[in-house]
PDB file of C-alpha atoms in Angstrom:
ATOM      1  CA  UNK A  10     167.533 130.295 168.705  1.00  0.00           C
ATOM      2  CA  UNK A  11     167.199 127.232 170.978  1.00  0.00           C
ATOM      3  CA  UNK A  12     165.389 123.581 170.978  1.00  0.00           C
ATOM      4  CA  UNK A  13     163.296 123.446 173.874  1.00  0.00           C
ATOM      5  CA  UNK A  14     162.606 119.926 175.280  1.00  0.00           C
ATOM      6  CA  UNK A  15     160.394 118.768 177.773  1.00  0.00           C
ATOM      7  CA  UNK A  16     158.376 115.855 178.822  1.00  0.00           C
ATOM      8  CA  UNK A  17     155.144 114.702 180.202  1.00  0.00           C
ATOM      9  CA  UNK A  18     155.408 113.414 183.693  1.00  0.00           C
ATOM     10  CA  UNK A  19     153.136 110.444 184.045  1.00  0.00           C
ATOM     11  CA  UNK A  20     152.454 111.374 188.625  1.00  0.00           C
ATOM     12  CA  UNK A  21     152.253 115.080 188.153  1.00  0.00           C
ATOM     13  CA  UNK A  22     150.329 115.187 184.608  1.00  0.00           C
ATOM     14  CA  UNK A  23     152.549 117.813 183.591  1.00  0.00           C
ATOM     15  CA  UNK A  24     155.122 119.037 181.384  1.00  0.00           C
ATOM     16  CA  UNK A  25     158.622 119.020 182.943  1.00  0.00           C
ATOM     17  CA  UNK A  26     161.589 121.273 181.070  1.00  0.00           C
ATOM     18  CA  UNK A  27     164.368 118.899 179.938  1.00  0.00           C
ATOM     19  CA  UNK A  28     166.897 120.175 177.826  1.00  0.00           C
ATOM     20  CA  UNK A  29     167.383 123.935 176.182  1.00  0.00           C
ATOM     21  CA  UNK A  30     169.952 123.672 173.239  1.00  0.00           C
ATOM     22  CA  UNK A  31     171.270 126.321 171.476  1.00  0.00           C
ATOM     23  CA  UNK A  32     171.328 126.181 167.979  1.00  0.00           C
ATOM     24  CA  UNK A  33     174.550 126.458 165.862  1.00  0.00           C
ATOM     25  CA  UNK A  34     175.482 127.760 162.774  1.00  0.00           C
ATOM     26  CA  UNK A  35     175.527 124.766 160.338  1.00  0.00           C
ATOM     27  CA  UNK A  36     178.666 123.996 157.670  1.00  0.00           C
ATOM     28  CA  UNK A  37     178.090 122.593 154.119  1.00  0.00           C
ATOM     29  CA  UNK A  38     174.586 122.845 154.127  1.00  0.00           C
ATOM     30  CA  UNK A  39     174.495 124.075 150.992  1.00  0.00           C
ATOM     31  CA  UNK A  40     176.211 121.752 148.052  1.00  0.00           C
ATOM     32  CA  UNK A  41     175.608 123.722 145.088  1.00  0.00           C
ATOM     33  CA  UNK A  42     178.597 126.129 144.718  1.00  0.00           C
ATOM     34  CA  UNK A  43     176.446 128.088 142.302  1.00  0.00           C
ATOM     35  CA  UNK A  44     173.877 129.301 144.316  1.00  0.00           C
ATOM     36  CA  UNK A  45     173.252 131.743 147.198  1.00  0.00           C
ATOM     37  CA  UNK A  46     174.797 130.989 150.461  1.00  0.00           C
ATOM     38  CA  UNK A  47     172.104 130.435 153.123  1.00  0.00           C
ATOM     39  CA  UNK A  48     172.267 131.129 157.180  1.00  0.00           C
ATOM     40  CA  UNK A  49     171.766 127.725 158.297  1.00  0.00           C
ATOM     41  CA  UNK A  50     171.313 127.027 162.322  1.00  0.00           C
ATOM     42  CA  UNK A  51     171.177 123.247 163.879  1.00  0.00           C
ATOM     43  CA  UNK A  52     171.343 120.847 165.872  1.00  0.00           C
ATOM     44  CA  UNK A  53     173.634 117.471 164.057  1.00  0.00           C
ATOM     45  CA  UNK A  54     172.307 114.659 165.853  1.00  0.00           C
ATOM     46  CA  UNK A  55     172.922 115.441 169.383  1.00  0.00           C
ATOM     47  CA  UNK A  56     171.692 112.870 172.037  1.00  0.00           C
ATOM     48  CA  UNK A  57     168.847 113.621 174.661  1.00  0.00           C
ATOM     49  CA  UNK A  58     168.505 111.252 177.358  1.00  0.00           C
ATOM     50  CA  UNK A  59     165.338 111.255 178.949  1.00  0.00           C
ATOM     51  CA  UNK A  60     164.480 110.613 182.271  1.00  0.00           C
ATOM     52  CA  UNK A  61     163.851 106.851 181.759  1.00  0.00           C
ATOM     53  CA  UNK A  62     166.887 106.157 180.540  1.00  0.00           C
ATOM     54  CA  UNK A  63     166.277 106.227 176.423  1.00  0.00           C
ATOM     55  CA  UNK A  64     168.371 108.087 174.653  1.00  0.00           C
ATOM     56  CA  UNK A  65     167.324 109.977 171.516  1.00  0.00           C
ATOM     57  CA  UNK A  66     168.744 111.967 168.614  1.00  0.00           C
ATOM     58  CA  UNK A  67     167.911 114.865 167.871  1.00  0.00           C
ATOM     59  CA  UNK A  68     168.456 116.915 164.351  1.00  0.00           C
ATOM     60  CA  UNK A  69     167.177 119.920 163.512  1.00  0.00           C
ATOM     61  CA  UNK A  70     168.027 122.750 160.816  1.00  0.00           C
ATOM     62  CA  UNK A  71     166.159 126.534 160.427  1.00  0.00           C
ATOM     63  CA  UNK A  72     167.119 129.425 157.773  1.00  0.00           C
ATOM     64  CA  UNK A  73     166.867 132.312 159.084  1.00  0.00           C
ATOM     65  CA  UNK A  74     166.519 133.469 155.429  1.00  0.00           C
ATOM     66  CA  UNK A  75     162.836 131.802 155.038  1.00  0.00           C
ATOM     67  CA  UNK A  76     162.304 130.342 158.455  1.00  0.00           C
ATOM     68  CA  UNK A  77     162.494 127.108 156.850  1.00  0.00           C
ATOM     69  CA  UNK A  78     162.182 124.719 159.963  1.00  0.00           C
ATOM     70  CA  UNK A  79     163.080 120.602 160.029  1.00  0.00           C
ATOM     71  CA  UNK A  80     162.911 118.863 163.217  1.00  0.00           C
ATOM     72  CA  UNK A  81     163.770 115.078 163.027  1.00  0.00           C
ATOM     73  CA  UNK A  82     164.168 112.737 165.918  1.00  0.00           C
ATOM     74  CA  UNK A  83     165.809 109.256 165.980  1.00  0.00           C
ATOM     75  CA  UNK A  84     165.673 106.142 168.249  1.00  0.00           C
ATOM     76  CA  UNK A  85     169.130 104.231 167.172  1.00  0.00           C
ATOM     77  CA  UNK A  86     168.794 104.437 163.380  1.00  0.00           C
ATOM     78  CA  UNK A  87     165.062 104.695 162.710  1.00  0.00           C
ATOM     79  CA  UNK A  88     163.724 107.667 162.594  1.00  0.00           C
ATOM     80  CA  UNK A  89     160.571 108.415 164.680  1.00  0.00           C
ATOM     81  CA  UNK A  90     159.046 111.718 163.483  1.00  0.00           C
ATOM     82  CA  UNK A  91     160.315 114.416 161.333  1.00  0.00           C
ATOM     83  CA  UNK A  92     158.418 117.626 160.566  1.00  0.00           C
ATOM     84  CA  UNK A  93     159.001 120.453 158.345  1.00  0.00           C
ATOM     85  CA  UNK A  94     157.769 123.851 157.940  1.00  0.00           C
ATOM     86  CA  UNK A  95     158.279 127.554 158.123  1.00  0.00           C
ATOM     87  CA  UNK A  96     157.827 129.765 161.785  1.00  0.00           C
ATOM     88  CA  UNK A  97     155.277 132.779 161.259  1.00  0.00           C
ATOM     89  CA  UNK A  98     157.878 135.039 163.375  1.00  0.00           C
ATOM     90  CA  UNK A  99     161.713 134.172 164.262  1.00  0.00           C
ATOM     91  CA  UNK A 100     160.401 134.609 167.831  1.00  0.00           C
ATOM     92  CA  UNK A 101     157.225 132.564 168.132  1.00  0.00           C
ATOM     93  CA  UNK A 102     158.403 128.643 169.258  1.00  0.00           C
ATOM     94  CA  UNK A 103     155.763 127.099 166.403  1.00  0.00           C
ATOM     95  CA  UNK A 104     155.409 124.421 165.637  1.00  0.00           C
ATOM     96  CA  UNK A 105     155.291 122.132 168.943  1.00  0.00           C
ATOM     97  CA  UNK A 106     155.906 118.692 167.978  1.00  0.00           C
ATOM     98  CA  UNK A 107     154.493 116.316 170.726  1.00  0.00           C
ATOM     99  CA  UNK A 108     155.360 112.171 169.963  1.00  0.00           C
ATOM    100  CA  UNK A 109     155.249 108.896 172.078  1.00  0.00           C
ATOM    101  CA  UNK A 110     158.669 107.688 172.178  1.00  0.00           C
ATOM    102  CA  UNK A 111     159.821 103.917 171.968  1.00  0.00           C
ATOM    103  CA  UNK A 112     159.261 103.384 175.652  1.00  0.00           C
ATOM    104  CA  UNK A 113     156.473 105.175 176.118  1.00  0.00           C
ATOM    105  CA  UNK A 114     157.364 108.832 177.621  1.00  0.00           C
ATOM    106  CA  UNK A 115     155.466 111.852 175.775  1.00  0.00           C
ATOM    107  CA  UNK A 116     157.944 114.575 174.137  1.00  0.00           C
ATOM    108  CA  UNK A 117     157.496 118.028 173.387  1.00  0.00           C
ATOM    109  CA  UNK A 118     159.782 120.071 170.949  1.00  0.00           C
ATOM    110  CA  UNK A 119     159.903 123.697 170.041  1.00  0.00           C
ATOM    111  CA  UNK A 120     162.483 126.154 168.849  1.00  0.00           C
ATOM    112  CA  UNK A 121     162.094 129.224 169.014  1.00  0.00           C
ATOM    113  CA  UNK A 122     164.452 132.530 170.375  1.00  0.00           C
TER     114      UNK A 122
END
């Protein structure tokens, strides 16, 4: 399971790959000794830089249980979108989230295997 990460290029109109990150298994997810242990994959705030020179964080955690997805990206400490949900398939890369960063370059996000 990776993040894919790409970018809209303002002279060509198109999207431009920047980063594929593999996802990791994920440590004390869970706090409740009492329940179930879950497969938890992630991404613990790992910086992106784009191509203008911003640097984001990135965070992102998926059971593989449910498909539970959340995909949360940061500018310093403020947190500029965050989006939960659940993949149909393990395989498919929904959902695509697309944002307008600080600086103004358009993102696109997916994970997906």
């Amino acid at each position: 399971m990776k993040l894919y990460l790409q970018y809209g290029e303002d002279l060509s109109g198109q999207w431009k790959s920047l980063y594929e990150i593999e996802l990791k298994p994920l440590l004390n997810v869970n706090p409740d000794p009492l329940s179930e242990a879950q497969n938890v994959l992630g991404i613990h705030l790992a910086p992106v830089r784009l191509p203008n020179g911003e640097v984001l964080n990135v965070d992102i955690t998926y059971s593989t249980e449910n498909r539970g997805l959340n995909i949360r990206f940061l500018s310093g400490d403020t947190t500029l979108i965050q989006v939960g949900g659940f993949k149909k398939q393990e395989t498919s890369y929904d959902p695509n989230v697309i944002f307008l960063t600080p600086n103004g370059i358009h993102v696109s996000a997916m994970v997906g295997a």
